[in-house]
PDB file of C-alpha atoms in Angstrom:
ATOM      1  CA  UNK A   1       0.000   0.000   0.000  1.00  0.00           C
ATOM      2  CA  UNK A   2       1.350   3.422  -0.893  1.00  0.00           C
ATOM      3  CA  UNK A   3       1.890   5.818   1.986  1.00  0.00           C
ATOM      4  CA  UNK A   4       0.728   9.367   2.436  1.00  0.00           C
ATOM      5  CA  UNK A   5       2.012  11.510  -0.405  1.00  0.00           C
ATOM      6  CA  UNK A   6       2.559  15.224  -0.081  1.00  0.00           C
ATOM      7  CA  UNK A   7       3.410  17.552  -2.918  1.00  0.00           C
ATOM      8  CA  UNK A   8       5.437  19.552  -3.450  1.00  0.00           C
ATOM      9  CA  UNK A   9       8.240  18.619  -1.054  1.00  0.00           C
ATOM     10  CA  UNK A  10       9.737  22.096  -1.054  1.00  0.00           C
ATOM     11  CA  UNK A  11       8.345  25.546  -1.757  1.00  0.00           C
ATOM     12  CA  UNK A  12       9.808  29.007  -1.677  1.00  0.00           C
ATOM     13  CA  UNK A  13       7.409  31.926  -1.638  1.00  0.00           C
ATOM     14  CA  UNK A  14       7.550  35.608  -0.818  1.00  0.00           C
ATOM     15  CA  UNK A  15       5.505  37.521   1.709  1.00  0.00           C
ATOM     16  CA  UNK A  16       1.996  38.301   0.576  1.00  0.00           C
ATOM     17  CA  UNK A  17       1.742  35.405  -1.843  1.00  0.00           C
ATOM     18  CA  UNK A  18      -0.533  32.449  -1.383  1.00  0.00           C
ATOM     19  CA  UNK A  19       0.304  28.769  -1.527  1.00  0.00           C
ATOM     20  CA  UNK A  20      -1.549  25.477  -1.959  1.00  0.00           C
ATOM     21  CA  UNK A  21      -0.230  22.204  -0.617  1.00  0.00           C
ATOM     22  CA  UNK A  22      -1.555  18.808  -1.597  1.00  0.00           C
ATOM     23  CA  UNK A  23      -1.962  15.552   0.284  1.00  0.00           C
ATOM     24  CA  UNK A  24      -2.989  12.132  -1.001  1.00  0.00           C
ATOM     25  CA  UNK A  25      -3.938   9.795   1.840  1.00  0.00           C
ATOM     26  CA  UNK A  26      -3.396   6.093   2.114  1.00  0.00           C
ATOM     27  CA  UNK A  27      -5.975   4.250   0.065  1.00  0.00           C
ATOM     28  CA  UNK A  28      -9.125   3.692   2.101  1.00  0.00           C
ATOM     29  CA  UNK A  29      -8.346   6.371   4.680  1.00  0.00           C
ATOM     30  CA  UNK A  30     -11.097   8.965   4.823  1.00  0.00           C
ATOM     31  CA  UNK A  31      -9.660  11.298   7.421  1.00  0.00           C
ATOM     32  CA  UNK A  32      -6.885  13.754   6.631  1.00  0.00           C
ATOM     33  CA  UNK A  33      -5.262  16.024   9.198  1.00  0.00           C
ATOM     34  CA  UNK A  34      -2.799  18.841   8.722  1.00  0.00           C
ATOM     35  CA  UNK A  35      -0.074  19.977  11.112  1.00  0.00           C
ATOM     36  CA  UNK A  36       2.487  22.735  11.173  1.00  0.00           C
ATOM     37  CA  UNK A  37       5.916  21.852  12.541  1.00  0.00           C
ATOM     38  CA  UNK A  38       8.389  24.534  13.584  1.00  0.00           C
ATOM     39  CA  UNK A  39      11.469  24.361  15.826  1.00  0.00           C
ATOM     40  CA  UNK A  40       9.934  26.769  18.305  1.00  0.00           C
ATOM     41  CA  UNK A  41       6.333  25.576  18.481  1.00  0.00           C
ATOM     42  CA  UNK A  42       6.690  21.887  17.711  1.00  0.00           C
ATOM     43  CA  UNK A  43       3.767  20.163  16.024  1.00  0.00           C
ATOM     44  CA  UNK A  44       0.565  22.146  15.967  1.00  0.00           C
ATOM     45  CA  UNK A  45      -2.746  20.884  14.682  1.00  0.00           C
ATOM     46  CA  UNK A  46      -4.271  22.898  11.848  1.00  0.00           C
ATOM     47  CA  UNK A  47      -7.435  21.049  10.894  1.00  0.00           C
ATOM     48  CA  UNK A  48      -8.918  17.695  10.068  1.00  0.00           C
ATOM     49  CA  UNK A  49     -11.223  16.641   7.270  1.00  0.00           C
ATOM     50  CA  UNK A  50     -13.408  13.597   7.161  1.00  0.00           C
ATOM     51  CA  UNK A  51     -15.641  12.772   4.216  1.00  0.00           C
ATOM     52  CA  UNK A  52     -15.122  16.228   2.691  1.00  0.00           C
ATOM     53  CA  UNK A  53     -16.159  18.046   5.888  1.00  0.00           C
ATOM     54  CA  UNK A  54     -13.929  19.912   8.295  1.00  0.00           C
ATOM     55  CA  UNK A  55     -14.434  18.078  11.544  1.00  0.00           C
ATOM     56  CA  UNK A  56     -11.955  19.835  13.779  1.00  0.00           C
ATOM     57  CA  UNK A  57      -9.877  23.000  13.669  1.00  0.00           C
ATOM     58  CA  UNK A  58      -6.845  24.262  15.554  1.00  0.00           C
ATOM     59  CA  UNK A  59      -5.999  27.778  16.618  1.00  0.00           C
ATOM     60  CA  UNK A  60      -4.739  29.237  13.379  1.00  0.00           C
ATOM     61  CA  UNK A  61      -5.900  32.398  11.623  1.00  0.00           C
ATOM     62  CA  UNK A  62      -8.380  32.303   8.770  1.00  0.00           C
ATOM     63  CA  UNK A  63      -5.524  32.660   6.277  1.00  0.00           C
ATOM     64  CA  UNK A  64      -5.098  28.913   6.709  1.00  0.00           C
ATOM     65  CA  UNK A  65      -7.811  26.930   5.011  1.00  0.00           C
ATOM     66  CA  UNK A  66      -8.297  23.509   3.573  1.00  0.00           C
ATOM     67  CA  UNK A  67     -10.591  21.246   1.722  1.00  0.00           C
ATOM     68  CA  UNK A  68     -11.069  17.603   0.930  1.00  0.00           C
ATOM     69  CA  UNK A  69     -12.243  16.050  -2.274  1.00  0.00           C
ATOM     70  CA  UNK A  70     -14.503  13.066  -2.837  1.00  0.00           C
ATOM     71  CA  UNK A  71     -11.461  10.807  -3.348  1.00  0.00           C
ATOM     72  CA  UNK A  72     -10.190  11.889   0.120  1.00  0.00           C
ATOM     73  CA  UNK A  73      -7.298  13.900  -1.301  1.00  0.00           C
ATOM     74  CA  UNK A  74      -6.865  17.135   0.577  1.00  0.00           C
ATOM     75  CA  UNK A  75      -5.420  20.539  -0.096  1.00  0.00           C
ATOM     76  CA  UNK A  76      -4.287  23.194   2.313  1.00  0.00           C
ATOM     77  CA  UNK A  77      -4.125  26.842   1.319  1.00  0.00           C
ATOM     78  CA  UNK A  78      -2.337  29.690   3.028  1.00  0.00           C
ATOM     79  CA  UNK A  79      -3.097  33.188   1.816  1.00  0.00           C
ATOM     80  CA  UNK A  80      -1.160  36.389   2.374  1.00  0.00           C
ATOM     81  CA  UNK A  81       1.950  34.558   3.491  1.00  0.00           C
ATOM     82  CA  UNK A  82       3.966  35.888   6.409  1.00  0.00           C
ATOM     83  CA  UNK A  83       7.559  35.142   7.350  1.00  0.00           C
ATOM     84  CA  UNK A  84       6.322  33.202  10.359  1.00  0.00           C
ATOM     85  CA  UNK A  85       4.525  30.749   8.104  1.00  0.00           C
ATOM     86  CA  UNK A  86       7.864  29.182   7.187  1.00  0.00           C
ATOM     87  CA  UNK A  87       7.544  25.642   8.480  1.00  0.00           C
ATOM     88  CA  UNK A  88       7.239  21.977   7.644  1.00  0.00           C
ATOM     89  CA  UNK A  89       3.607  21.205   6.898  1.00  0.00           C
ATOM     90  CA  UNK A  90       2.643  17.642   7.607  1.00  0.00           C
ATOM     91  CA  UNK A  91      -0.359  15.732   6.440  1.00  0.00           C
ATOM     92  CA  UNK A  92      -1.603  12.588   8.120  1.00  0.00           C
ATOM     93  CA  UNK A  93      -4.263  10.180   7.036  1.00  0.00           C
ATOM     94  CA  UNK A  94      -6.170   8.193   9.549  1.00  0.00           C
ATOM     95  CA  UNK A  95      -7.437   4.750  10.052  1.00  0.00           C
ATOM     96  CA  UNK A  96     -10.323   5.280  12.417  1.00  0.00           C
ATOM     97  CA  UNK A  97     -10.914   2.341  14.753  1.00  0.00           C
ATOM     98  CA  UNK A  98     -13.965   3.259  16.786  1.00  0.00           C
ATOM     99  CA  UNK A  99     -13.036   6.384  18.696  1.00  0.00           C
ATOM    100  CA  UNK A 100      -9.337   5.976  18.054  1.00  0.00           C
ATOM    101  CA  UNK A 101      -7.427   7.887  15.450  1.00  0.00           C
ATOM    102  CA  UNK A 102      -4.260   6.168  14.245  1.00  0.00           C
ATOM    103  CA  UNK A 103      -2.470   8.603  12.021  1.00  0.00           C
ATOM    104  CA  UNK A 104       0.074   7.910   9.318  1.00  0.00           C
ATOM    105  CA  UNK A 105       2.191  10.815   8.217  1.00  0.00           C
ATOM    106  CA  UNK A 106       3.590  12.010   4.927  1.00  0.00           C
ATOM    107  CA  UNK A 107       7.105  13.372   4.486  1.00  0.00           C
ATOM    108  CA  UNK A 108       5.835  16.940   4.578  1.00  0.00           C
ATOM    109  CA  UNK A 109       6.112  20.071   2.504  1.00  0.00           C
ATOM    110  CA  UNK A 110       8.794  22.474   3.614  1.00  0.00           C
ATOM    111  CA  UNK A 111       7.637  26.021   3.005  1.00  0.00           C
ATOM    112  CA  UNK A 112      10.073  28.909   3.117  1.00  0.00           C
ATOM    113  CA  UNK A 113       8.658  32.421   3.057  1.00  0.00           C
ATOM    114  CA  UNK A 114      11.145  35.133   2.092  1.00  0.00           C
TER     115      UNK A 114
ATOM    116  CA  UNK B   1      -9.074  19.341  26.430  1.00  0.00           C
ATOM    117  CA  UNK B   2      -6.569  16.540  26.417  1.00  0.00           C
ATOM    118  CA  UNK B   3      -2.915  17.503  26.414  1.00  0.00           C
ATOM    119  CA  UNK B   4       0.478  15.955  26.974  1.00  0.00           C
ATOM    120  CA  UNK B   5       3.709  17.313  28.337  1.00  0.00           C
ATOM    121  CA  UNK B   6       7.214  16.061  27.736  1.00  0.00           C
ATOM    122  CA  UNK B   7       9.730  17.278  30.259  1.00  0.00           C
ATOM    123  CA  UNK B   8      12.919  16.111  28.584  1.00  0.00           C
ATOM    124  CA  UNK B   9      13.677  18.379  25.642  1.00  0.00           C
ATOM    125  CA  UNK B  10      17.115  17.091  24.768  1.00  0.00           C
ATOM    126  CA  UNK B  11      18.642  13.836  25.954  1.00  0.00           C
ATOM    127  CA  UNK B  12      22.150  12.639  25.179  1.00  0.00           C
ATOM    128  CA  UNK B  13      23.036   9.003  25.845  1.00  0.00           C
ATOM    129  CA  UNK B  14      25.889   6.704  25.022  1.00  0.00           C
ATOM    130  CA  UNK B  15      25.185   3.596  23.019  1.00  0.00           C
ATOM    131  CA  UNK B  16      23.941   0.697  25.165  1.00  0.00           C
ATOM    132  CA  UNK B  17      22.610   3.034  27.854  1.00  0.00           C
ATOM    133  CA  UNK B  18      19.023   2.636  28.993  1.00  0.00           C
ATOM    134  CA  UNK B  19      16.428   5.162  27.928  1.00  0.00           C
ATOM    135  CA  UNK B  20      13.364   6.558  29.627  1.00  0.00           C
ATOM    136  CA  UNK B  21      11.530   9.555  28.162  1.00  0.00           C
ATOM    137  CA  UNK B  22       8.823  11.119  30.252  1.00  0.00           C
ATOM    138  CA  UNK B  23       5.299  11.898  29.101  1.00  0.00           C
ATOM    139  CA  UNK B  24       2.419  13.081  31.256  1.00  0.00           C
ATOM    140  CA  UNK B  25      -1.104  13.516  30.009  1.00  0.00           C
ATOM    141  CA  UNK B  26      -4.034  15.484  31.265  1.00  0.00           C
ATOM    142  CA  UNK B  27      -7.178  13.583  32.036  1.00  0.00           C
ATOM    143  CA  UNK B  28      -9.873  14.008  29.452  1.00  0.00           C
ATOM    144  CA  UNK B  29     -12.093  10.981  29.512  1.00  0.00           C
ATOM    145  CA  UNK B  30     -11.040   8.032  27.388  1.00  0.00           C
ATOM    146  CA  UNK B  31      -7.271   7.897  27.164  1.00  0.00           C
ATOM    147  CA  UNK B  32      -5.606   7.101  23.866  1.00  0.00           C
ATOM    148  CA  UNK B  33      -1.854   7.537  23.962  1.00  0.00           C
ATOM    149  CA  UNK B  34       0.823   7.274  21.313  1.00  0.00           C
ATOM    150  CA  UNK B  35       4.535   7.651  20.813  1.00  0.00           C
ATOM    151  CA  UNK B  36       5.787   8.744  17.418  1.00  0.00           C
ATOM    152  CA  UNK B  37       9.384   8.982  16.249  1.00  0.00           C
ATOM    153  CA  UNK B  38      10.900  11.254  13.613  1.00  0.00           C
ATOM    154  CA  UNK B  39      14.326  10.136  12.387  1.00  0.00           C
ATOM    155  CA  UNK B  40      16.492  12.806  10.754  1.00  0.00           C
ATOM    156  CA  UNK B  41      15.087  13.636   7.341  1.00  0.00           C
ATOM    157  CA  UNK B  42      12.285  11.120   7.634  1.00  0.00           C
ATOM    158  CA  UNK B  43       8.571  11.295   8.274  1.00  0.00           C
ATOM    159  CA  UNK B  44       6.856  10.691  11.580  1.00  0.00           C
ATOM    160  CA  UNK B  45       6.347   7.019  12.349  1.00  0.00           C
ATOM    161  CA  UNK B  46       4.174   5.361  14.946  1.00  0.00           C
ATOM    162  CA  UNK B  47       6.272   3.616  17.600  1.00  0.00           C
ATOM    163  CA  UNK B  48       3.499   2.278  19.801  1.00  0.00           C
ATOM    164  CA  UNK B  49       0.001   2.995  21.042  1.00  0.00           C
ATOM    165  CA  UNK B  50      -2.174   2.414  24.074  1.00  0.00           C
ATOM    166  CA  UNK B  51      -5.939   2.297  24.034  1.00  0.00           C
ATOM    167  CA  UNK B  52      -6.862  -0.063  26.850  1.00  0.00           C
ATOM    168  CA  UNK B  53      -5.887  -3.391  28.390  1.00  0.00           C
ATOM    169  CA  UNK B  54      -2.341  -4.336  29.338  1.00  0.00           C
ATOM    170  CA  UNK B  55      -0.669  -1.122  30.545  1.00  0.00           C
ATOM    171  CA  UNK B  56       2.706  -2.283  29.272  1.00  0.00           C
ATOM    172  CA  UNK B  57       2.772  -1.719  25.549  1.00  0.00           C
ATOM    173  CA  UNK B  58       5.474  -3.012  23.249  1.00  0.00           C
ATOM    174  CA  UNK B  59       6.284  -1.241  20.016  1.00  0.00           C
ATOM    175  CA  UNK B  60       8.707  -1.490  17.163  1.00  0.00           C
ATOM    176  CA  UNK B  61      12.494  -1.527  17.426  1.00  0.00           C
ATOM    177  CA  UNK B  62      12.538  -2.727  21.035  1.00  0.00           C
ATOM    178  CA  UNK B  63      10.653   0.230  22.502  1.00  0.00           C
ATOM    179  CA  UNK B  64       8.003  -0.115  25.172  1.00  0.00           C
ATOM    180  CA  UNK B  65       5.842   2.238  27.200  1.00  0.00           C
ATOM    181  CA  UNK B  66       3.952   1.839  30.433  1.00  0.00           C
ATOM    182  CA  UNK B  67       0.618   3.492  31.108  1.00  0.00           C
ATOM    183  CA  UNK B  68       0.418   4.408  34.796  1.00  0.00           C
ATOM    184  CA  UNK B  69      -3.010   5.830  35.463  1.00  0.00           C
ATOM    185  CA  UNK B  70      -2.247   6.992  38.999  1.00  0.00           C
ATOM    186  CA  UNK B  71       0.648   9.085  37.744  1.00  0.00           C
ATOM    187  CA  UNK B  72      -0.959  10.218  34.483  1.00  0.00           C
ATOM    188  CA  UNK B  73       2.166   8.999  32.770  1.00  0.00           C
ATOM    189  CA  UNK B  74       3.067   7.114  29.623  1.00  0.00           C
ATOM    190  CA  UNK B  75       6.854   6.955  29.641  1.00  0.00           C
ATOM    191  CA  UNK B  76       8.821   5.494  26.765  1.00  0.00           C
ATOM    192  CA  UNK B  77      11.605   3.038  27.550  1.00  0.00           C
ATOM    193  CA  UNK B  78      14.296   1.049  25.822  1.00  0.00           C
ATOM    194  CA  UNK B  79      16.808  -1.115  27.724  1.00  0.00           C
ATOM    195  CA  UNK B  80      19.749  -0.445  25.409  1.00  0.00           C
ATOM    196  CA  UNK B  81      19.796   2.353  22.842  1.00  0.00           C
ATOM    197  CA  UNK B  82      21.644   2.266  19.550  1.00  0.00           C
ATOM    198  CA  UNK B  83      23.162   5.069  17.545  1.00  0.00           C
ATOM    199  CA  UNK B  84      20.328   4.597  15.037  1.00  0.00           C
ATOM    200  CA  UNK B  85      17.812   5.614  17.716  1.00  0.00           C
ATOM    201  CA  UNK B  86      18.959   9.213  17.330  1.00  0.00           C
ATOM    202  CA  UNK B  87      15.720  10.987  16.522  1.00  0.00           C
ATOM    203  CA  UNK B  88      12.976  13.193  17.888  1.00  0.00           C
ATOM    204  CA  UNK B  89      10.308  11.465  19.928  1.00  0.00           C
ATOM    205  CA  UNK B  90       6.772  12.750  20.355  1.00  0.00           C
ATOM    206  CA  UNK B  91       4.216  11.668  22.878  1.00  0.00           C
ATOM    207  CA  UNK B  92       0.643  12.406  21.963  1.00  0.00           C
ATOM    208  CA  UNK B  93      -2.934  11.804  22.824  1.00  0.00           C
ATOM    209  CA  UNK B  94      -6.022  12.126  20.791  1.00  0.00           C
ATOM    210  CA  UNK B  95      -9.559  11.518  19.869  1.00  0.00           C
ATOM    211  CA  UNK B  96     -11.052  10.295  16.634  1.00  0.00           C
ATOM    212  CA  UNK B  97     -10.491  13.601  14.923  1.00  0.00           C
ATOM    213  CA  UNK B  98      -7.503  15.271  16.520  1.00  0.00           C
ATOM    214  CA  UNK B  99      -4.079  14.404  17.891  1.00  0.00           C
ATOM    215  CA  UNK B 100      -2.390  16.666  20.402  1.00  0.00           C
ATOM    216  CA  UNK B 101       1.377  16.406  20.355  1.00  0.00           C
ATOM    217  CA  UNK B 102       3.871  17.038  23.096  1.00  0.00           C
ATOM    218  CA  UNK B 103       6.758  19.368  22.362  1.00  0.00           C
ATOM    219  CA  UNK B 104       9.046  16.476  21.530  1.00  0.00           C
ATOM    220  CA  UNK B 105      12.281  15.110  22.956  1.00  0.00           C
ATOM    221  CA  UNK B 106      15.395  15.141  20.889  1.00  0.00           C
ATOM    222  CA  UNK B 107      17.462  12.035  21.603  1.00  0.00           C
ATOM    223  CA  UNK B 108      21.103  11.986  20.615  1.00  0.00           C
ATOM    224  CA  UNK B 109      22.940   8.692  20.955  1.00  0.00           C
ATOM    225  CA  UNK B 110      26.714   8.865  20.890  1.00  0.00           C
ATOM    226  CA  UNK B 111      29.072   6.059  19.948  1.00  0.00           C
TER     227      UNK B 111
END
C-alpha cells in the first residue's frame, strides 16, 4: 500500500503570496489532518477533514484553510503569506478504529517564506 | 481538552545506555496515547500505542511504554539504545479527529 504523499516537497514563496499544498492519503483512509511543525512551536494541529467536511480546527488564523475532495485527497491553502509561516507542513491520514485515530504521516512540505 | 507534556527536551546518551523519556497527560475521559518517532530527514512514524488493556505496551524496534493511570504517565523506555535511535520522539494523545502532540524530545545517541 502506498503511503501518504505530499506535494510539493519544497516551496519558496515571498511575503503576501498564497500557496496550496496537496496531500494524497493512504488508500481507504477517509480522514486527513494537517499539522504545522516549527522548531519553536513543535507540532501544531491545523485542521482535520473527514468525508469532505472539516471536523476539527486548531488555533490558526483564517488565512489557513483547507478542503477535501470526494477521493479523500486534501489541499491546504495559506493566503497572504507571512515570514512566520515558514515551516514543515505535515499531512496525516487516519485509520479510524472506533473512537481511536491512528495517524500515518507524509514526508511533509517544507515552506520557506522570504 | 486533552494535552500531553514532555519534560525532557534534549537527551544525550551513550550507546547501550538505557532510555526513559517522560510523558504526562491530562485527564480528558477516554485515554488514547501514542509515541511517534521522527528520524532525521524522515517522516513521523508510529512507535506504539495504548488504548486499553495491558498497561505495558510493546512497540517497534525494542521500545516499550507503560501506562500508569495513577501518575498520568506514559513513559517510553528502551533497555539499550543504539546510535540509530537518534531521533525526535513525540508523545501524543487524541480523539477520533484530533491528535495533540507534546513538544518532543530530541534524543542523541553517541558512539
